[in-house]
C-alpha cells in the first residue's frame, strides 16, 4: 500500500492531535491512539478512528499485531522518554515498507535508541515540527498548526533517500518548511532557540514569584511581560524529559547566559552606561 | 483656559507620538515638540502644530516664554535622564493651573527631582503608560497605542485631588486603565514586570549570540524564541537610563533570577526530575 493511504498517530496531544487533523484534512485515513479516554472521545468526534493505547500496549480489544497491518506511516507524538519504548512495542507489527517518525524535541538519543530496535524493512526518520504553544492537549490542536513553521527532519547515513523524500513531501503537505540536519546538529541548534528560551522564561516567572509572592504585580503587566513569559510553565512532564535528554547542549548555554547576565548586572551596579548600551545594541544587531 | 483645550507633547517618539495622535483624535489642539527635523515633518503632516525643541531650549524662532502660554497640559515623553531638566527649562513659562506629566519608566527619582524645581501654581503628576513596543520613533506611533493598557499615575501627598482626577479622566479618554500608586511602589512593581523581562530577554539573545555567533540558528526559531526575545535590544539609550535610575529595585530581582536559574541548572545537571517539574509547575501556578 502507498505510504500515505493510511496513517497512525500515537499520542493525541497538541502536536499529535494537530497532525491527525491535518492528515485527515489531506484526505488520508487517520487512526489515532492515546491512553486518555476523553482525548479519544474528542478525536472520535472529529472523525478520527481511535484506539486506546498505553505504554503496556493496547488496552482495548484489538491487539497490536492487527491494528497497524495497513498503516503506511506512524507518527509518534508521545513524550521524549516514551518514544523508543513505543517503537519497541510496535515495530514488529508494522508492515514492511512503513515509515515511523516522531515529533520529539530532542533527536540524538532518540534516533540512536530507535535505530537499535528497528526491524529490517521498517524505516525511521526523526522529526521535529517547530510549532506548538504553551498549551497542551487535543483540545488546542489545530490542522493549521504547522503552516509556515520549520519542520526539522534528521536522517542518518543509513536513511534511504526515497524514504526521506517521502517525508519531505509529507512535511510540505502539512504546510511546514522541511529542514534537514543531523540529529546532533538538531540538538545543538534547538537547545539555543527553544530549550534555553523555555528555561529562561520559566525562571523569569519563578524569580518574580519569589520577590512578589502575592501576585498582584500581574495587574500591571504589559506586552513585554506577556510575551517573555508566554511559554513559561509549559507542560512540566514533557519538558523535564527534554531538558534532561539534551543537557549536554543546554548546560553550556545556561553558562553563557549567566556570564552575559553578570556583565549586565555589574554594569547596572556601577552605572556603566557604555556597557549597558553595548549589550542592548549587541542583542539588537544579532536579531537582525 | 480649560486644562484640556490645548496640550503640548515634548518628545515625539513612539509614546509621545502616540499621545499626540490620540489627543488630536479627541479634538484637542496639540502642539508637538522634538529636536529631530524628520520627526517634526512627520508630525506636521499629521496636522500637529510642531516646534523644534532641544535640551538647550527652543531651536526655532519662537521663544519658550511665548509658546506654552495657552497650554493646559504638557506631556514630557523624553528619555528618563532629561525629564527633570526639561521641567526646569519650561516650568516658569507655563501658565498657572497647568499640569505637567511625564511618561518615564521610573518614577521615584523623577517625581522627587521635578517637585524640587516646580513653581507655585503648576502641578506635576508622574505617569507611566504600560504600552509601547520594541520599536521606537514617531513612525510607529499609533493613536490606539494605549487602548486597554494599564496607565500608572503616581501622585504624592502634595498632589491636588482635582488635578489627579483630571489626569484620571484624561487617561481614560486615551483608552487606558488608570492605576494609582506611589512613585516608590511603581518602581518596585515595574522593575518586576517590565525592567527584569527587558534585561532577561536581551541577555537571552546575547547568550545565544555568544554560543552561535554565525546567526544561522535563527532560521529554526519558532514562536517561543520570537516571543521571549521580541523586546530584546529595545532602544539602548532609553533603557540605560531606566536601568540605572531604578537599580535599587532591579538588582535584587536579578539576584533572585540567578538563584532560580541555578536551582534549575543543578537539577538538569543531576537529572533531578522532581525539581525540574516543580519549577515548571511553580511558574505555571504563578501565572494563573
Coordinates of C-alpha atoms in Angstrom, one line a residue:
Chain A
X1 CA 0.0 0.0 0.0
X2 CA 1.1 3.6 -0.6
X3 CA 2.8 5.2 2.4
X4 CA 0.2 7.9 2.7
X5 CA -3.0 6.0 2.2
X6 CA -3.3 5.2 5.9
X7 CA -1.5 6.9 8.8
X8 CA -1.5 6.3 12.5
X9 CA -0.8 9.0 15.2
X10 CA 0.3 7.7 18.6
X11 CA -0.3 10.4 21.3
X12 CA -3.1 12.8 20.5
X13 CA -1.8 15.8 22.4
X14 CA -1.3 19.3 21.0
X15 CA 1.1 18.1 18.3
X16 CA -0.2 14.7 17.6
X17 CA -3.8 16.0 17.5
X18 CA -2.8 18.7 15.1
X19 CA -1.0 16.2 12.8
X20 CA -4.0 13.9 12.9
X21 CA -6.4 16.7 12.0
X22 CA -4.0 18.0 9.2
X23 CA -3.6 14.4 7.7
X24 CA -7.4 13.9 7.8
X25 CA -7.9 17.3 6.0
X26 CA -5.5 16.0 3.3
X27 CA -7.8 13.0 2.7
X28 CA -5.6 10.4 4.4
X29 CA -7.3 7.7 6.6
X30 CA -6.1 8.5 10.1
X31 CA -6.0 6.2 13.1
X32 CA -5.4 8.0 16.4
X33 CA -4.1 6.2 19.5
X34 CA -4.0 7.6 23.1
X35 CA -4.3 6.4 26.6
X36 CA -6.8 9.1 27.7
X37 CA -10.5 8.3 27.2
X38 CA -11.5 11.9 27.0
X39 CA -8.9 12.6 24.3
X40 CA -10.1 9.6 22.4
X41 CA -13.7 10.8 22.6
X42 CA -12.7 14.2 21.3
X43 CA -10.7 12.7 18.4
X44 CA -13.6 10.3 17.5
X45 CA -16.0 13.2 17.3
X46 CA -13.7 14.7 14.7
X47 CA -14.0 11.6 12.6
X48 CA -10.7 10.0 13.5
X49 CA -10.7 6.2 14.0
X50 CA -9.5 5.9 17.6
X51 CA -7.9 3.1 19.7
X52 CA -6.9 3.0 23.3
X53 CA -3.2 2.6 23.7
X54 CA -0.8 2.9 26.5
X55 CA 2.9 2.1 27.2
X56 CA 1.9 -1.5 28.0
X57 CA 0.3 -1.9 24.6
X58 CA -3.3 -1.8 23.5
X59 CA -5.8 -1.6 26.3
X60 CA -8.8 -2.3 24.1
X61 CA -9.9 -5.5 22.3
X62 CA -7.8 -5.1 19.2
X63 CA -4.3 -6.4 19.6
X64 CA -1.2 -4.6 18.3
X65 CA -0.5 -7.3 15.6
X66 CA -3.7 -6.4 13.8
X67 CA -4.1 -2.7 14.2
X68 CA -1.1 -1.5 12.2
X69 CA -1.3 -4.0 9.4
X70 CA -2.4 -1.4 6.8
X71 CA -0.6 1.6 8.1
X72 CA 1.9 3.3 5.8
X73 CA 3.2 5.9 8.3
X74 CA 3.2 6.2 12.0
X75 CA 3.7 9.4 13.9
X76 CA 5.0 9.0 17.5
X77 CA 3.8 12.1 19.3
X78 CA 4.5 10.9 22.9
X79 CA 6.8 12.4 25.5
X80 CA 10.5 12.0 24.6
X81 CA 11.1 9.4 27.3
X82 CA 8.5 7.0 25.8
X83 CA 9.5 7.2 22.1
X84 CA 12.0 4.4 21.8
X85 CA 10.0 2.1 24.1
X86 CA 6.9 2.7 21.9
X87 CA 8.9 1.8 18.8
X88 CA 10.0 -1.4 20.5
X89 CA 6.4 -2.2 21.3
X90 CA 5.0 -1.7 17.8
X91 CA 8.0 -2.3 15.4
X92 CA 7.4 -5.9 14.7
X93 CA 3.7 -5.4 13.9
X94 CA 4.3 -2.7 11.3
X95 CA 4.2 -3.7 7.6
X96 CA 7.5 -3.8 5.6
X97 CA 7.9 -0.5 3.8
X98 CA 6.2 1.5 6.5
X99 CA 7.8 4.7 8.0
X100 CA 7.9 5.5 11.6
X101 CA 8.6 9.1 12.5
X102 CA 8.5 11.1 15.8
X103 CA 7.9 14.7 16.9
X104 CA 10.2 14.8 19.9
X105 CA 12.2 17.9 20.8
X106 CA 15.5 16.0 21.1
X107 CA 16.9 13.8 18.4
X108 CA 20.3 12.3 19.1
X109 CA 19.3 9.9 21.9
X110 CA 16.0 9.1 20.2
X111 CA 17.4 8.3 16.8
X112 CA 20.2 6.2 18.3
X113 CA 17.8 4.2 20.6
X114 CA 15.2 3.7 17.9
X115 CA 17.6 2.6 15.2
X116 CA 18.9 -0.1 17.6
X117 CA 15.4 -1.7 17.9
X118 CA 14.1 -1.3 14.3
X119 CA 13.4 -4.4 12.3
X120 CA 14.5 -4.8 8.7
X121 CA 12.2 -3.2 6.2
X122 CA 10.8 -0.6 8.5
X123 CA 12.3 2.9 8.3
X124 CA 12.6 5.6 11.0
X125 CA 13.1 9.3 10.3
X126 CA 13.4 11.6 13.2
X127 CA 11.2 14.7 13.0
X128 CA 10.6 17.9 15.0
X129 CA 8.0 20.4 14.0
X130 CA 9.0 23.8 15.4
X131 CA 5.4 24.7 16.3
X132 CA 3.1 24.3 19.2
X133 CA 2.3 26.6 22.1
X134 CA 2.3 26.8 25.9
X135 CA -1.0 24.9 25.7
X136 CA -1.3 21.1 25.7
X137 CA -3.9 18.6 24.8
X138 CA -6.1 17.6 21.8
X139 CA -8.5 20.4 22.7
X140 CA -6.0 23.0 21.4
X141 CA -4.9 21.0 18.4
X142 CA -5.3 22.8 15.0
X143 CA -5.0 21.4 11.5
X144 CA -3.1 24.6 10.5
X145 CA -0.6 24.3 13.4
X146 CA 2.3 23.7 11.1
X147 CA 1.6 26.3 8.4
X148 CA 4.9 28.2 7.7
X149 CA 6.7 26.6 10.6
X150 CA 10.2 25.0 10.3
X151 CA 9.9 21.2 10.5
X152 CA 13.2 19.5 11.1
X153 CA 14.0 16.0 9.7
X154 CA 17.1 14.2 11.0
X155 CA 18.1 11.4 8.7
X156 CA 21.2 9.3 9.4
X157 CA 23.7 7.9 6.9
X158 CA 21.6 4.7 6.9
X159 CA 18.4 6.5 5.8
X160 CA 17.0 5.6 2.4
X161 CA 16.9 8.6 0.1
X162 CA 13.4 7.7 -1.2
X163 CA 12.0 7.4 2.4
X164 CA 13.5 10.8 3.2
X165 CA 11.9 12.3 0.1
X166 CA 8.5 10.9 1.1
X167 CA 8.9 12.6 4.5
X168 CA 9.9 15.9 2.9
X169 CA 6.8 15.9 0.7
X170 CA 4.6 15.0 3.6
X171 CA 6.0 17.8 5.7
X172 CA 5.3 20.2 2.9
X173 CA 1.8 18.9 2.6
X174 CA 1.4 19.7 6.3
X175 CA 2.2 23.3 5.3
X176 CA 5.6 23.3 7.0
X177 CA 9.1 24.1 5.8
X178 CA 11.2 20.9 5.8
X179 CA 14.8 21.4 7.1
X180 CA 17.2 18.5 7.0
X181 CA 20.0 18.2 9.5
X182 CA 21.8 15.6 11.5
X183 CA 20.4 14.6 14.9
X184 CA 23.4 16.1 16.6
X185 CA 23.1 19.4 14.8
X186 CA 19.4 19.5 15.6
X187 CA 20.0 19.1 19.3
X188 CA 22.7 21.8 19.3
X189 CA 20.6 24.4 17.5
X190 CA 17.3 23.6 19.2
X191 CA 19.0 24.0 22.6
X192 CA 19.6 27.6 21.7
X193 CA 16.3 28.6 20.0
X194 CA 13.9 26.5 22.0
X195 CA 15.2 24.9 25.2
X196 CA 17.1 27.9 26.6
X197 CA 14.2 30.3 26.0
X198 CA 11.9 27.8 27.8
X199 CA 14.3 27.7 30.8
X200 CA 14.8 31.5 30.9
X201 CA 11.1 32.3 30.5
X202 CA 10.2 29.8 33.3
X203 CA 12.9 31.2 35.5
X204 CA 11.8 34.8 34.9
X205 CA 8.3 33.9 36.3
X206 CA 9.9 32.0 39.2
X207 CA 12.1 34.9 40.1
X208 CA 9.2 37.4 40.1
X209 CA 7.1 34.9 42.1
X210 CA 9.9 34.7 44.7
X211 CA 10.1 38.5 45.1
X212 CA 6.4 39.2 44.7
X213 CA 4.7 36.1 46.1
X214 CA 1.3 37.8 46.4
X215 CA 1.0 38.1 42.6
X216 CA -0.8 41.5 42.5
X217 CA 2.1 42.8 40.3
X218 CA 0.5 40.9 37.5
X219 CA -2.2 43.6 37.2
X220 CA 0.4 45.9 35.7
X221 CA 2.0 43.5 33.3
X222 CA 2.1 44.8 29.7
X223 CA 3.0 43.2 26.4
X224 CA 6.7 42.8 27.4
X225 CA 5.9 40.6 30.3
X226 CA 3.2 38.7 28.4
X227 CA 5.5 37.8 25.5
X228 CA 8.6 37.0 27.5
X229 CA 6.6 34.7 29.8
X230 CA 4.1 33.2 27.3
X231 CA 5.9 29.8 27.2
X232 CA 6.8 29.8 30.9
X233 CA 5.4 26.8 32.8
X234 CA 4.7 24.8 29.7
X235 CA 4.0 21.1 30.2
X236 CA 6.3 20.1 33.1
X237 CA 6.4 16.3 32.3
X238 CA 7.3 16.9 28.6
X239 CA 10.0 19.5 29.5
X240 CA 11.8 17.6 32.2
X241 CA 12.3 14.8 29.6
X242 CA 13.6 17.2 27.0
X243 CA 15.9 19.1 29.3
X244 CA 17.5 16.0 30.8
X245 CA 17.9 14.3 27.4
X246 CA 19.6 17.3 25.9
X247 CA 21.6 18.5 28.9
X248 CA 24.9 18.3 27.1
X249 CA 23.9 21.1 24.8
X250 CA 21.8 23.0 27.3
X251 CA 24.2 23.4 30.1
X252 CA 26.9 25.4 28.1
X253 CA 24.1 27.8 27.0
X254 CA 23.0 28.3 30.6
X255 CA 26.6 29.1 31.5
X256 CA 26.8 31.6 28.6
X257 CA 23.5 33.2 29.8
X258 CA 24.8 33.5 33.4
X259 CA 28.0 35.2 32.1
X260 CA 26.1 37.6 30.0
X261 CA 23.7 38.4 32.8
X262 CA 26.6 39.1 35.2
X263 CA 28.1 41.5 32.7
X264 CA 24.9 43.5 32.5
X265 CA 24.4 43.2 36.3
X266 CA 27.8 44.7 37.0
X267 CA 27.2 47.5 34.6
X268 CA 23.9 48.4 36.2
X269 CA 25.5 48.2 39.6
X270 CA 28.3 50.6 38.6
X271 CA 26.1 52.8 36.3
X272 CA 28.3 51.9 33.4
X273 CA 26.3 53.5 30.5
X274 CA 28.6 52.3 27.8
X275 CA 28.4 48.6 28.7
X276 CA 24.6 48.7 29.1
X277 CA 24.2 50.4 25.8
X278 CA 26.6 47.9 24.2
X279 CA 24.7 44.9 25.5
X280 CA 21.4 46.3 24.1
X281 CA 23.0 47.1 20.8
X282 CA 24.6 43.7 20.5
X283 CA 21.2 42.0 21.0
X284 CA 19.6 44.2 18.5
X285 CA 22.3 43.6 15.9
X286 CA 22.1 39.8 16.4
X287 CA 18.4 39.7 16.0
X288 CA 18.8 41.4 12.6
Chain B
X1 CA -8.4 78.1 29.9
X2 CA -9.6 74.5 30.4
X3 CA -6.8 72.0 31.0
X4 CA -7.7 70.0 28.0
X5 CA -8.3 72.7 25.4
X6 CA -4.6 72.8 24.4
X7 CA -1.9 70.2 25.0
X8 CA 1.8 70.1 24.3
X9 CA 3.8 66.9 23.8
X10 CA 7.6 67.2 24.2
X11 CA 9.4 64.3 22.6
X12 CA 7.5 62.8 19.6
X13 CA 8.9 59.2 19.8
X14 CA 6.8 56.1 19.9
X15 CA 5.0 57.1 23.1
X16 CA 4.9 60.9 22.7
X17 CA 3.8 60.5 19.1
X18 CA 1.0 58.1 20.1
X19 CA -0.2 60.5 22.8
X20 CA -0.1 63.4 20.3
X21 CA -2.1 61.4 17.8
X22 CA -4.6 60.2 20.4
X23 CA -5.1 63.8 21.8
X24 CA -5.7 65.1 18.3
X25 CA -8.3 62.4 17.7
X26 CA -10.0 63.6 20.8
X27 CA -10.4 67.0 19.3
X28 CA -7.7 68.7 21.5
X29 CA -5.4 71.2 19.9
X30 CA -2.0 69.6 20.1
X31 CA 1.5 71.1 19.9
X32 CA 4.3 68.7 19.3
X33 CA 8.0 69.5 20.2
X34 CA 11.0 67.5 19.2
X35 CA 14.7 68.1 18.2
X36 CA 14.6 65.9 15.1
X37 CA 13.6 67.6 11.9
X38 CA 12.3 64.4 10.2
X39 CA 10.1 63.7 13.2
X40 CA 8.7 67.2 13.1
X41 CA 8.0 66.9 9.4
X42 CA 6.1 63.6 10.0
X43 CA 4.1 65.1 12.9
X44 CA 3.3 68.2 10.8
X45 CA 1.9 66.1 8.0
X46 CA -0.5 64.6 10.6
X47 CA -1.9 68.0 11.3
X48 CA 0.1 68.6 14.6
X49 CA 1.5 72.1 15.2
X50 CA 5.2 71.5 15.6
X51 CA 8.1 73.3 17.1
X52 CA 11.8 72.5 17.2
X53 CA 12.9 71.9 20.8
X54 CA 16.1 70.5 22.3
X55 CA 17.6 70.3 25.8
X56 CA 19.1 73.8 25.4
X57 CA 15.6 75.2 24.8
X58 CA 13.8 76.2 21.6
X59 CA 15.9 76.0 18.5
X60 CA 13.4 77.8 16.3
X61 CA 12.2 81.4 16.2
X62 CA 9.6 81.2 18.9
X63 CA 11.0 81.6 22.5
X64 CA 9.8 79.4 25.3
X65 CA 8.1 82.2 27.2
X66 CA 5.6 82.5 24.4
X67 CA 5.0 79.0 23.2
X68 CA 3.3 77.5 26.3
X69 CA 1.2 80.5 27.2
X70 CA -2.0 78.8 26.3
X71 CA -1.2 75.2 27.1
X72 CA -3.3 73.4 29.7
X73 CA -1.3 70.2 29.9
X74 CA 2.2 69.2 28.9
X75 CA 3.3 65.6 28.3
X76 CA 7.0 65.0 28.7
X77 CA 7.9 62.0 26.6
X78 CA 11.7 62.4 26.6
X79 CA 14.3 59.8 28.0
X80 CA 14.2 59.5 31.8
X81 CA 17.5 61.4 32.2
X82 CA 16.1 64.5 30.5
X83 CA 12.8 64.8 32.3
X84 CA 13.7 67.0 35.3
X85 CA 16.0 69.2 33.3
X86 CA 13.2 69.8 30.8
X87 CA 10.8 70.7 33.5
X88 CA 13.4 73.2 34.8
X89 CA 13.6 74.7 31.4
X90 CA 9.9 75.2 30.8
X91 CA 8.3 75.4 34.3
X92 CA 8.5 79.2 34.6
X93 CA 6.9 79.7 31.2
X94 CA 3.8 77.5 31.8
X95 CA 0.6 79.2 32.8
X96 CA -0.7 78.9 36.4
X97 CA -3.1 76.0 36.7
X98 CA -1.3 73.9 34.0
X99 CA -0.5 70.3 34.6
X100 CA 2.9 68.7 33.6
X101 CA 3.0 64.9 33.4
X102 CA 5.6 62.5 32.1
X103 CA 5.7 59.0 30.6
X104 CA 9.0 57.8 32.1
X105 CA 9.5 54.2 33.1
X106 CA 10.8 55.2 36.5
X107 CA 9.1 57.5 38.9
X108 CA 10.7 57.9 42.4
X109 CA 13.8 59.9 41.2
X110 CA 11.8 61.8 38.6
X111 CA 9.0 62.9 40.9
X112 CA 11.5 63.9 43.6
X113 CA 13.6 66.0 41.2
X114 CA 10.6 67.6 39.4
X115 CA 8.8 68.6 42.6
X116 CA 12.0 70.3 43.7
X117 CA 12.0 72.7 40.7
X118 CA 8.3 73.2 40.2
X119 CA 7.0 76.8 40.6
X120 CA 3.8 77.5 42.6
X121 CA 0.6 77.1 40.6
X122 CA 1.9 74.4 38.3
X123 CA 1.2 70.8 39.0
X124 CA 3.1 67.7 38.2
X125 CA 1.7 64.2 38.2
X126 CA 4.0 61.3 37.3
X127 CA 2.7 58.9 34.7
X128 CA 3.7 55.7 33.0
X129 CA 1.6 54.1 30.3
X130 CA 2.4 50.3 30.2
X131 CA 2.3 50.2 26.4
X132 CA 4.8 50.6 23.6
X133 CA 6.8 48.0 21.7
X134 CA 10.4 47.1 20.8
X135 CA 10.1 49.8 18.1
X136 CA 10.8 53.4 18.5
X137 CA 10.1 56.6 16.7
X138 CA 7.1 58.6 15.6
X139 CA 6.8 56.4 12.5
X140 CA 5.5 53.6 14.7
X141 CA 3.2 55.8 16.9
X142 CA -0.5 54.9 16.9
X143 CA -3.5 56.7 18.3
X144 CA -4.8 53.4 19.7
X145 CA -1.5 52.6 21.5
X146 CA -3.0 52.8 24.9
X147 CA -6.3 51.0 24.4
X148 CA -6.8 48.7 27.3
X149 CA -3.3 49.2 28.7
X150 CA -2.6 49.9 32.3
X151 CA -1.5 53.6 32.8
X152 CA 0.0 54.3 36.1
X153 CA -0.3 57.7 37.8
X154 CA 2.0 58.4 40.8
X155 CA 0.6 61.3 42.9
X156 CA 2.4 62.3 46.1
X157 CA 0.9 63.6 49.4
X158 CA 1.1 67.1 47.9
X159 CA -0.9 66.4 44.7
X160 CA -4.2 68.3 44.5
X161 CA -7.1 65.8 44.3
X162 CA -8.8 67.7 41.5
X163 CA -5.6 67.7 39.4
X164 CA -5.3 63.9 39.9
X165 CA -8.9 63.5 38.9
X166 CA -8.3 65.5 35.7
X167 CA -5.4 63.1 34.9
X168 CA -7.5 60.0 35.6
X169 CA -10.2 61.2 33.2
X170 CA -7.6 62.1 30.5
X171 CA -6.0 58.6 30.8
X172 CA -9.4 57.0 30.4
X173 CA -10.0 59.2 27.3
X174 CA -6.8 57.8 25.9
X175 CA -8.4 54.4 26.2
X176 CA -6.1 53.2 29.0
X177 CA -6.8 51.9 32.5
X178 CA -5.7 54.4 35.2
X179 CA -3.9 52.9 38.2
X180 CA -2.8 55.0 41.1
X181 CA 0.2 54.1 43.2
X182 CA 3.1 55.9 44.9
X183 CA 6.3 56.5 43.0
X184 CA 8.1 54.0 45.2
X185 CA 5.5 51.3 44.7
X186 CA 5.6 52.0 40.9
X187 CA 9.3 51.5 40.7
X188 CA 9.2 48.3 42.7
X189 CA 6.4 46.7 40.6
X190 CA 7.7 47.9 37.3
X191 CA 11.1 46.5 38.0
X192 CA 9.5 43.1 38.1
X193 CA 7.1 43.2 35.2
X194 CA 9.0 45.4 32.8
X195 CA 12.6 46.0 33.7
X196 CA 13.6 42.5 34.6
X197 CA 11.9 41.0 31.5
X198 CA 13.8 43.5 29.3
X199 CA 17.1 42.5 30.9
X200 CA 16.4 38.8 30.6
X201 CA 15.2 39.0 27.0
X202 CA 18.2 41.0 26.0
X203 CA 20.5 38.6 27.8
X204 CA 18.9 35.6 26.2
X205 CA 19.8 37.0 22.8
X206 CA 23.3 37.9 23.9
X207 CA 23.9 34.4 25.3
X208 CA 22.8 32.7 22.0
X209 CA 24.9 35.2 20.1
X210 CA 27.9 34.2 22.1
X211 CA 27.5 30.5 21.5
X212 CA 26.2 30.8 17.9
X213 CA 27.9 33.9 16.5
X214 CA 27.1 32.9 12.9
X215 CA 23.4 33.5 13.5
X216 CA 22.2 30.7 11.2
X217 CA 20.3 29.2 14.2
X218 CA 17.7 31.9 13.7
X219 CA 16.4 30.0 10.6
X220 CA 14.9 27.5 13.1
X221 CA 13.5 29.8 15.6
X222 CA 9.8 29.3 16.3
X223 CA 7.2 31.2 18.3
X224 CA 8.9 30.6 21.6
X225 CA 12.1 32.3 20.5
X226 CA 10.2 35.1 18.8
X227 CA 8.1 35.9 21.8
X228 CA 10.8 35.6 24.5
X229 CA 13.1 37.9 22.5
X230 CA 10.6 40.3 21.0
X231 CA 11.6 43.2 23.3
X232 CA 15.4 42.3 23.3
X233 CA 17.5 45.1 22.1
X234 CA 14.9 47.8 22.6
X235 CA 16.2 51.4 22.5
X236 CA 19.6 51.3 24.2
X237 CA 19.7 54.9 25.2
X238 CA 16.3 54.8 26.8
X239 CA 17.0 51.6 28.6
X240 CA 20.4 52.5 30.1
X241 CA 18.7 55.5 31.8
X242 CA 15.9 53.3 33.1
X243 CA 18.1 50.6 34.4
X244 CA 20.5 52.9 36.2
X245 CA 17.7 55.1 37.7
X246 CA 15.9 52.0 39.1
X247 CA 18.9 49.9 40.1
X248 CA 17.9 49.6 43.7
X249 CA 14.8 47.7 42.7
X250 CA 16.3 45.8 39.8
X251 CA 19.4 44.4 41.4
X252 CA 17.5 42.2 44.0
X253 CA 15.4 40.8 41.1
X254 CA 18.5 39.9 39.1
X255 CA 19.8 38.1 42.2
X256 CA 16.5 36.2 42.6
X257 CA 16.7 35.3 38.9
X258 CA 20.2 34.0 39.2
X259 CA 19.2 31.9 42.3
X260 CA 16.2 30.4 40.5
X261 CA 18.3 29.7 37.4
X262 CA 21.0 27.9 39.5
X263 CA 18.3 25.7 41.0
X264 CA 17.1 24.6 37.6
X265 CA 20.6 24.3 36.3
X266 CA 21.6 22.0 39.1
X267 CA 18.5 19.9 38.6
X268 CA 19.2 19.5 34.9
X269 CA 22.8 18.6 35.6
X270 CA 21.8 15.9 38.1
X271 CA 18.7 14.8 36.1
X272 CA 16.5 15.6 39.1
X273 CA 13.1 15.2 37.5
X274 CA 11.1 16.3 40.6
X275 CA 12.9 19.6 40.9
X276 CA 12.6 20.4 37.2
X277 CA 8.9 19.5 37.2
X278 CA 8.5 21.6 40.4
X279 CA 10.0 24.7 38.8
X280 CA 7.7 24.4 35.7
X281 CA 4.7 23.8 37.9
X282 CA 5.5 26.8 40.1
X283 CA 5.8 29.1 37.1
X284 CA 2.5 27.8 35.7
X285 CA 0.7 28.3 39.0
X286 CA 2.1 31.9 39.5
X287 CA 1.0 32.9 36.0
X288 CA -2.6 31.8 36.9

